XYZ file of C-alpha atoms in Angstrom:
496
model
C 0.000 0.000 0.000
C 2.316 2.603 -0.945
C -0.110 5.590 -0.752
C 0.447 5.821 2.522
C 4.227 6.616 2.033
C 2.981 8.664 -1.099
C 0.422 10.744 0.860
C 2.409 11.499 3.710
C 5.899 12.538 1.327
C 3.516 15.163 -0.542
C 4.032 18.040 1.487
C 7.827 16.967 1.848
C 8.849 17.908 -1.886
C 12.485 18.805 -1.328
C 13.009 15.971 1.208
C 11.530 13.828 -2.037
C 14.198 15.316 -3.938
C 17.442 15.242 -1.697
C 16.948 11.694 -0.322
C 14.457 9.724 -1.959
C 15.562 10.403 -5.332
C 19.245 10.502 -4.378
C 18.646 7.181 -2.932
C 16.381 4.546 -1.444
C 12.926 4.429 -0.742
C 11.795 1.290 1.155
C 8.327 0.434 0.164
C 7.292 -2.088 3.124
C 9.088 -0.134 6.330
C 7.227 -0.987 9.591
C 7.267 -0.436 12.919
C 6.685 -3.207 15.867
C 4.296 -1.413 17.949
C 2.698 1.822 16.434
C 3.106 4.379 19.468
C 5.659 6.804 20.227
C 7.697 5.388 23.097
C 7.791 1.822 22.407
C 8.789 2.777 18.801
C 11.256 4.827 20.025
C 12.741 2.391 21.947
C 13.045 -0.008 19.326
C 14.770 2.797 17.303
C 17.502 3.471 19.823
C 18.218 -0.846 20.773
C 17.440 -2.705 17.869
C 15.123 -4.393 19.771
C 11.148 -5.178 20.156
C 8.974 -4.265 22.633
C 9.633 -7.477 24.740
C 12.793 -7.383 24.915
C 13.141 -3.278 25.481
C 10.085 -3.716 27.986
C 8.820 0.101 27.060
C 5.332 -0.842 26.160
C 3.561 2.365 26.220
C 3.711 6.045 26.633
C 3.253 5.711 30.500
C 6.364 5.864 32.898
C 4.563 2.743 34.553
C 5.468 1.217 30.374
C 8.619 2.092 31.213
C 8.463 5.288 29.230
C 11.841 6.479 30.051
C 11.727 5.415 33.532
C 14.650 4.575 36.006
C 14.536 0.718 34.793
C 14.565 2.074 31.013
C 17.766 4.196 31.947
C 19.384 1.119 33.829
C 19.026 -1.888 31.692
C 18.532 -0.710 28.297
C 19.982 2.899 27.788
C 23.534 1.853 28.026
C 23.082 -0.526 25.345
C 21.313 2.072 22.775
C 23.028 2.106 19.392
C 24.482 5.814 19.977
C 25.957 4.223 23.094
C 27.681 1.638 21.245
C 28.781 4.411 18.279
C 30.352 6.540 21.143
C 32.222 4.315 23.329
C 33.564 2.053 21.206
C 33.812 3.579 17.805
C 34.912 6.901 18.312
C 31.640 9.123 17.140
C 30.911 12.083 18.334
C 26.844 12.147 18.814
C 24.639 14.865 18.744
C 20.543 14.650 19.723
C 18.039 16.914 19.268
C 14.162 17.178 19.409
C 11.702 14.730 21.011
C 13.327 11.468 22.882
C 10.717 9.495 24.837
C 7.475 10.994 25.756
C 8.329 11.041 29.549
C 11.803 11.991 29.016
C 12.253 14.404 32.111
C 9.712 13.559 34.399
C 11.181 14.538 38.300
C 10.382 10.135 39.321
C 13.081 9.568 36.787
C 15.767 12.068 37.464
C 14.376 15.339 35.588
C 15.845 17.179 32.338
C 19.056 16.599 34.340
C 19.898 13.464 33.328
C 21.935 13.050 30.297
C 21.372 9.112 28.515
C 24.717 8.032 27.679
C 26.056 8.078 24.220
C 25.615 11.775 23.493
C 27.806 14.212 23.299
C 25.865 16.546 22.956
C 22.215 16.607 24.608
C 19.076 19.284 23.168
C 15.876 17.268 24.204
C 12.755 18.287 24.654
C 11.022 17.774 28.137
C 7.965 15.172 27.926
C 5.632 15.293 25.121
C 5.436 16.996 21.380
C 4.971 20.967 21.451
C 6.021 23.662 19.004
C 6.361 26.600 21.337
C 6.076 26.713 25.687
C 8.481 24.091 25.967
C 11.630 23.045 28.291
C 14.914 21.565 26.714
C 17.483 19.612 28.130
C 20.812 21.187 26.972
C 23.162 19.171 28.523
C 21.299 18.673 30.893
C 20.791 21.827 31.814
C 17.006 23.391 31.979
C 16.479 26.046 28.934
C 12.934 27.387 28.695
C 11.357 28.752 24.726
C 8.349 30.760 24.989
C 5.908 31.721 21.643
C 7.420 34.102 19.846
C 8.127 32.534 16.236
C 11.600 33.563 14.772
C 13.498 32.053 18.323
C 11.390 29.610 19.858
C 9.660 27.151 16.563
C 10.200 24.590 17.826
C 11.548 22.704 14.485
C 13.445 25.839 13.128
C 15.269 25.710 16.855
C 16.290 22.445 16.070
C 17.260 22.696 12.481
C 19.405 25.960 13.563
C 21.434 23.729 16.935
C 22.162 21.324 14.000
C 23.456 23.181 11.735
C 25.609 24.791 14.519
C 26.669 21.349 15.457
C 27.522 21.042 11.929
C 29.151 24.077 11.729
C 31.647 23.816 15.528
C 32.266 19.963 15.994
C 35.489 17.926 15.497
C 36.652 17.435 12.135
C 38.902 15.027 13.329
C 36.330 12.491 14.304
C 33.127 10.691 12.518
C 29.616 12.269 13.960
C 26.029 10.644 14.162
C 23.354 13.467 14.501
C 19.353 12.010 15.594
C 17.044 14.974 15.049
C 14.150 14.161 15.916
C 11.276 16.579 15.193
C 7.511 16.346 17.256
C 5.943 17.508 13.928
C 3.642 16.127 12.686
C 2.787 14.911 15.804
C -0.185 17.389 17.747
C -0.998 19.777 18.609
C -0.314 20.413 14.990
C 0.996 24.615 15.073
C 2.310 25.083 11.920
C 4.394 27.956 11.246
C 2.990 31.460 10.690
C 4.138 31.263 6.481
C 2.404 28.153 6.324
C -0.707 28.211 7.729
C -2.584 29.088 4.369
C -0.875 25.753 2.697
C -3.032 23.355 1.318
C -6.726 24.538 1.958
C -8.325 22.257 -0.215
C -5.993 19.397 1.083
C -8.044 16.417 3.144
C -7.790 12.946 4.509
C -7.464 10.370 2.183
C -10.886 8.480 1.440
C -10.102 5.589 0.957
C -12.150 2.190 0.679
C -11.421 1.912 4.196
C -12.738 5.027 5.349
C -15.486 6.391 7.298
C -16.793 2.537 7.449
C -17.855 -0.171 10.347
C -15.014 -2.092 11.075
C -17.989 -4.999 11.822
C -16.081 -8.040 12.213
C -13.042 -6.168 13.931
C -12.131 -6.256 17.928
C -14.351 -4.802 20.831
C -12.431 -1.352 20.000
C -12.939 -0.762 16.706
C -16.420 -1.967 16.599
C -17.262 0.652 19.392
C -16.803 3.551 16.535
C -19.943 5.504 15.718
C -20.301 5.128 12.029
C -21.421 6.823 10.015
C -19.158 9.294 11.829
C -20.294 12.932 12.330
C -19.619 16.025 10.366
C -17.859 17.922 13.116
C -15.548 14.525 13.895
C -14.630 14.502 9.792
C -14.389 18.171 9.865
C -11.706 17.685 13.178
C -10.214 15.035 10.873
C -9.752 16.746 7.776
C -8.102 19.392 9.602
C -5.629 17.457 11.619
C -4.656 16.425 8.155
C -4.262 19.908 6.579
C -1.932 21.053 9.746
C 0.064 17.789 9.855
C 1.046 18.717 6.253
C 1.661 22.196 7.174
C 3.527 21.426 10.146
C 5.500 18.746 7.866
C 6.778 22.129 5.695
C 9.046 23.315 8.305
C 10.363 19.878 8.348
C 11.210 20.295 4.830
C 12.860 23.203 5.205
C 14.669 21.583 8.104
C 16.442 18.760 5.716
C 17.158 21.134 3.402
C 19.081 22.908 5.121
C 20.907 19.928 6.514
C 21.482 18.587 3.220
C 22.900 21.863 2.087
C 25.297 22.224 5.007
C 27.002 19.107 4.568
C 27.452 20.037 0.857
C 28.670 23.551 1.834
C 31.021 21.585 4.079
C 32.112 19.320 1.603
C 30.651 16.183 3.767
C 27.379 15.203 1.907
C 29.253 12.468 -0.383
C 30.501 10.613 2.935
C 27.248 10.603 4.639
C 24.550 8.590 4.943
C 21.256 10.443 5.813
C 17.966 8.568 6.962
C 14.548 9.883 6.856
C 11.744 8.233 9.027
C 9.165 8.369 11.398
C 8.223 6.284 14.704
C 4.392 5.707 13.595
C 1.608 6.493 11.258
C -1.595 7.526 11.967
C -5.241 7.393 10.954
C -8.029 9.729 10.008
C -11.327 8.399 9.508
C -10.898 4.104 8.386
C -12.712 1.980 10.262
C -14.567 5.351 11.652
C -11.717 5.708 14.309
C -11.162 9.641 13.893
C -7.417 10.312 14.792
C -4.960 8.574 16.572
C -2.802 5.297 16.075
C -1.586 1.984 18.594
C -4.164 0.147 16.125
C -2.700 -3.107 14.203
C -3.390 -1.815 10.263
C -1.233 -0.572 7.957
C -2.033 3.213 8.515
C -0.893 2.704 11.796
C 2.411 0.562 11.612
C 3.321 1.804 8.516
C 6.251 4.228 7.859
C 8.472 5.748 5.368
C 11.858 5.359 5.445
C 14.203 6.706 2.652
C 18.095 6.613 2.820
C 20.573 8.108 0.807
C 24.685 7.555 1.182
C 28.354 6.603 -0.194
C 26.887 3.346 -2.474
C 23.510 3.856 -2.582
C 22.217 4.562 -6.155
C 19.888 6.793 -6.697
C 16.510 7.136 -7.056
C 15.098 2.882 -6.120
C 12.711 1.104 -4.374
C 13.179 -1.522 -2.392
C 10.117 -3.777 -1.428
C 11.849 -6.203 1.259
C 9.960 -6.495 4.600
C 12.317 -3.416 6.959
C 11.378 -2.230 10.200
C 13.317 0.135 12.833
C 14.419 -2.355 14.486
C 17.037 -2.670 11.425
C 17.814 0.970 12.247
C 20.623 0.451 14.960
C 21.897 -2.212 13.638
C 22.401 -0.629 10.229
C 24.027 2.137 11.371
C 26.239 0.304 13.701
C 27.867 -1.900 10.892
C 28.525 1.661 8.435
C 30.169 2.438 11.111
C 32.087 -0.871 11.547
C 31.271 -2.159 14.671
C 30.648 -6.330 14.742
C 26.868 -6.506 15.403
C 27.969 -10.038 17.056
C 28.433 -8.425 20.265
C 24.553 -6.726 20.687
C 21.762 -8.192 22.025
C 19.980 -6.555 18.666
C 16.524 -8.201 17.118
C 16.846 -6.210 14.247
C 19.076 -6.997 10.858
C 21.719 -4.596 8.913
C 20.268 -2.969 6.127
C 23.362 -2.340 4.564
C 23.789 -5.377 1.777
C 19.904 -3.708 0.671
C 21.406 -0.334 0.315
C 24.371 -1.419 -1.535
C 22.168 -3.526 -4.050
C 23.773 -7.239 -2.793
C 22.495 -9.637 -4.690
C 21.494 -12.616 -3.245
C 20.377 -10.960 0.098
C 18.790 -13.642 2.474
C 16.148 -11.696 4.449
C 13.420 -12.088 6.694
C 9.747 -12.514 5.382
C 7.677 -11.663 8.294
C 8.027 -9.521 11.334
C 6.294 -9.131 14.707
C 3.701 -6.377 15.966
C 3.037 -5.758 19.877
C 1.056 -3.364 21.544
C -0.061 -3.003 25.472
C -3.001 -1.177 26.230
C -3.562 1.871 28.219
C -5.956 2.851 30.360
C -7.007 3.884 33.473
C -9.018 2.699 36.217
C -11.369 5.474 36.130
C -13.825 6.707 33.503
C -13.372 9.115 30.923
C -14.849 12.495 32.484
C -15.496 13.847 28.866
C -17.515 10.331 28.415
C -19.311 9.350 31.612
C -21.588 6.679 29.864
C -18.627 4.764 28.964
C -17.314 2.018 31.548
C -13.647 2.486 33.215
C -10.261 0.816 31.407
C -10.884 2.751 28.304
C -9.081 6.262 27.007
C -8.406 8.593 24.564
C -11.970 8.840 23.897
C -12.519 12.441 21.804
C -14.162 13.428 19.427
C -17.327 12.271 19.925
C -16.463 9.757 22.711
C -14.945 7.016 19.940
C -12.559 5.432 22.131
C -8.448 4.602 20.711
C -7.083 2.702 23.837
C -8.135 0.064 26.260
C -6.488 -1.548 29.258
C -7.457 -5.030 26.632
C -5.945 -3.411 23.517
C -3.430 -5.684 23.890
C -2.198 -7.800 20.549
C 0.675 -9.322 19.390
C 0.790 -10.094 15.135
C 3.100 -11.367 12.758
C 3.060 -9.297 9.370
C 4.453 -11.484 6.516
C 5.691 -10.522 3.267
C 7.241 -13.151 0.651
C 6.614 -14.310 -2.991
C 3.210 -16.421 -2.625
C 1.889 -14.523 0.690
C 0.809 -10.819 1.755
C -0.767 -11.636 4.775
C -1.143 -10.367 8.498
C -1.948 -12.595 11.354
C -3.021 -11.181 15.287
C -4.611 -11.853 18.319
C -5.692 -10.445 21.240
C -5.060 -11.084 24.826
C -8.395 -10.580 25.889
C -11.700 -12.589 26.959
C -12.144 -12.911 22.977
C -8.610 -14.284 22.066
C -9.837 -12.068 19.220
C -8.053 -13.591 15.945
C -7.782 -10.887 12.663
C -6.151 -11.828 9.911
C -5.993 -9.994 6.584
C -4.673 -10.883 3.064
C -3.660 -7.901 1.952
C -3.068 -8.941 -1.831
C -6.828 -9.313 -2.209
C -7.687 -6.660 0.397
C -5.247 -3.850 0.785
C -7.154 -1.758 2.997
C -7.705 -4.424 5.566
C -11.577 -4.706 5.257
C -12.618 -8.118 5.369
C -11.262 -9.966 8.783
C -10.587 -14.070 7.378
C -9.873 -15.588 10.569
C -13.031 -18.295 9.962
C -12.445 -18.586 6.311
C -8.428 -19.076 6.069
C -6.906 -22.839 5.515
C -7.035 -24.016 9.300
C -2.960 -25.332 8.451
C -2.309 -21.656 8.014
C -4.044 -20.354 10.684
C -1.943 -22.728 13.079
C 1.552 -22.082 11.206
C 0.753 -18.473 12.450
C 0.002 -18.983 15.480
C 2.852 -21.098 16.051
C 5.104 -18.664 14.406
C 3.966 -15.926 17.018
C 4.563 -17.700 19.786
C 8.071 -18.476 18.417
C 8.376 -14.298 17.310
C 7.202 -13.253 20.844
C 9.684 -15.047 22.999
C 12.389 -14.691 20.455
C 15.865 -12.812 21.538
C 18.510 -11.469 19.170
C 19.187 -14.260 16.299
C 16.088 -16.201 17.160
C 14.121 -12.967 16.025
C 15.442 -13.203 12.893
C 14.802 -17.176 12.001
C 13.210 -18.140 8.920
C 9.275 -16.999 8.655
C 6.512 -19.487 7.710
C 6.455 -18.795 3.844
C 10.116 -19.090 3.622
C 11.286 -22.044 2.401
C 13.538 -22.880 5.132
C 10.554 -22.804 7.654
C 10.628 -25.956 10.073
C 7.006 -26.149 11.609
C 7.017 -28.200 14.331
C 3.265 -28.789 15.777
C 3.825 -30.635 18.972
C 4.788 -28.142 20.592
C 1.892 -25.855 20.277
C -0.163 -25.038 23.008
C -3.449 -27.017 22.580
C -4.936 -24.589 25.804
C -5.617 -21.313 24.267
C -5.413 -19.650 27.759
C -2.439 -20.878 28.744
C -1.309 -18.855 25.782
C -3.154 -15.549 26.507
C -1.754 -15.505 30.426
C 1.874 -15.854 29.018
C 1.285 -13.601 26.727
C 0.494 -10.896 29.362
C 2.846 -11.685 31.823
C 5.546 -11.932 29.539
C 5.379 -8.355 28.858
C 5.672 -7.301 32.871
């Protein structure tokens, strides 16, 4: 489903130009659980969510908390890059949602790996925000030319660019909140796009009727003010995106001006997608479709040719690692889930790779009920507009997405009273409309379910074993669980 890429690179036309057409666009990029934090995570260890532990955006997820910081910051690829190959590492922009919070040590501390620190405090803003620089408290206020957010980081990198070593190699993560809300686009750009909306696809505005409790809840068809709230997230995400556009242009420029651009390797991405209007769900994502856990990702660097498109299954989990072997280190020695991209970017021929992948998500919610939505019972939340709820304590999946030459297919389930099943063929229904769980080959159905179990325990090398349309697949039945709780409990626990 490539629109989605398409849709969301339309406002980014000299980003299009300077990287995607200068290099690699990966067609099928993913992420393993489509919400900030835990995508994050993944980003910075190579790892999935049960094996990084961050599982929401909550500091009880492990959103940046003290455990976070102990067991898995340390190993982050930028830690690796710094201690033991020499970089010098520069951050800026949004880390992890509850990045400063006073239970786990404020804007003072510092991760390690980074030489030099500009992160934002908590959550996405563009102006009324705290950053960490070097640990060290600096407040913006609203006034535009000093305090945009995105412009503020586009200007520390290009100072970074302009002051640091030349006598070392440097890895810069800039990591913008835009598009993310609230959605303030800059003042020269809040006219763009007017007649711009959401996409309508076949998915949209429709009952997702034989979908989990969640997405059945949606009031369809939805109302005018809740596609009107839609349409215009849209428009301001794409405005928002300009200044982001702007941003890698002047990146790209810099390293030409400094005679660096032919020796770098630049990567454009994001840590989620996001829906307006399928399945009546107005905006948000954390759901298991391909609006939501599909990303772009477009590279361009010393051996990459220009201007291709590469449809092997990548996710950002591949992100540390690949960046780790450019820079020469022996991925051996991580604990990493994901694979090197590298032999893709080069053009190997020959390339073994993986053919599916795994998506996990844990619910949030609160005990409580939603005050804007009193009718509604407690465990559910982000319920607005119109009291259509995105999150549940039960939201809870796990899936394994699969991509080879006979199969385009995505298998979950839920760990909830249901052991909800969805499963999609996506060759014959790329929008994800018609839920097959009762109609697919029952051999199938059981090779997936198998092959998730094996996905959700797996660690390192075992994440990256051969996936059930590969050839090399060894199914072995007897040791499937014939007690479908037994399942569901581990399933939960495992991600405590």
């Amino acid at each position: 489903d490539m629109l989605l890429v398409l849709s969301f690179q339309t406002p980014l036309k000299k980003t299009n130009a300077l990287i995607a057409q200068m290099g690699i666009t990966f067609a099928n990029a993913y992420v393993p659980s489509a919400l900030c934090c835990p995508s994050r995570a993944s980003i910075l260890t190579g790892k999935y969510p049960h094996n990084h532990h961050v599982v929401n955006n909550t500091l009880e997820g492990n959103c940046s908390s003290k455990l976070w910081q102990k067991i898995q910051e340390p190993y982050t690829f930028p830690a690796l890059l710094k201690a033991m190959c020499g970089y010098q590492t520069f951050f800026a922009g949004k880390y992890l949602n509850e990045y400063g919070a006073e239970d786990a040590g404020g804007v003072g501390h510092v991760p390690p790996g980074w030489s030099f620190w500009y992160a934002l405090e908590k959550n996405s803003k563009y102006y009324n925000y705290t950053l960490s620089v070097n640990g060290k408290a600096r407040r913006h206020g609203e006034n535009y030319s000093v305090d945009y957010l995105t412009d503020v980081l586009a200007n520390m990198s290009l100072d970074f660019l302009e002051y640091k070593s030349n006598f070392e190699p440097f890895f810069m993560m800039i990591s913008t909140p835009a598009p993310h809300s609230p959605w303030t686009p800059a003042p020269q750009y809040t006219k763009s796009f007017q007649n711009v909306s959401a996409p309508r696809n076949s998915n949209f505005n429709i009952h997702g009727k034989n979908k989990h409790w969640l997405i059945r809840q949606a009031k369809t068809p939805m109302t005018n003010s809740s596609i009107q709230f839609l349409d215009d997230a849209y428009r301001k995400r794409w405005q928002t995106l300009l200044s982001v556009d702007d941003l890698v242009e002047k990146l790209v420029k810099k390293l030409e001006v400094n005679g660096e651009l032919d020796n770098t390797y630049i990567f454009y991405t994001s840590d989620n997608g996001f829906h307006t209007g399928q399945f009546s769900l107005p905006i948000d994502k954390r759901q298991l479709y391909e609006f939501d856990i599909k990303v772009p990702l477009l590279v361009r660097g010393p051996g990459i040719k220009p201007n291709q498109t590469n449809k092997m299954l990548v996710a950002n989990i591949d992100l540390g690692p690949t960046i780790l072997d450019i820079a020469g280190y022996d991925l051996n020695k991580t604990q990493m889930d994901g694979m090197s991209l590298l032999p893709l970017l080069r053009g190997d021929k020959n390339v073994t790779w993986r053919s599916d992948f795994l998506v996990e998500y844990q619910g949030e919610g609160y005990n409580g009920t939603d005050p804007t939505c009193p009718g509604l019972g407690p465990g559910v939340t982000h319920c607005f507009p119109d009291c259509v709820c995105e999150d549940s304590y039960n939201n809870t999946y796990a899936c394994v997405r699969t991509l080879s030459a006979s199969w385009d297919l995505q298998y979950c389930e839920f760990d909830d009273r249901e052991v909800f099943v969805e499963v999609y063929n996506l060759t014959a229904d790329p929008h994800q409309i018609n839920n097959i769980a009762k109609t697919i080959d029952q051999e199938i159905l059981e090779k997936m379910n198998y092959r998730l179990m094996m996905l959700q325990s797996c660690s390192g090398a075992t994440c990256r074993t051969p996936g059930v349309f590969d050839p090399r697949y060894m199914f072995n039945p007897r040791l499937m669980f014939s007690n479908h709780g037994l399942r569901a409990r581990r399933f939960s626990a495992k991600f405590l």
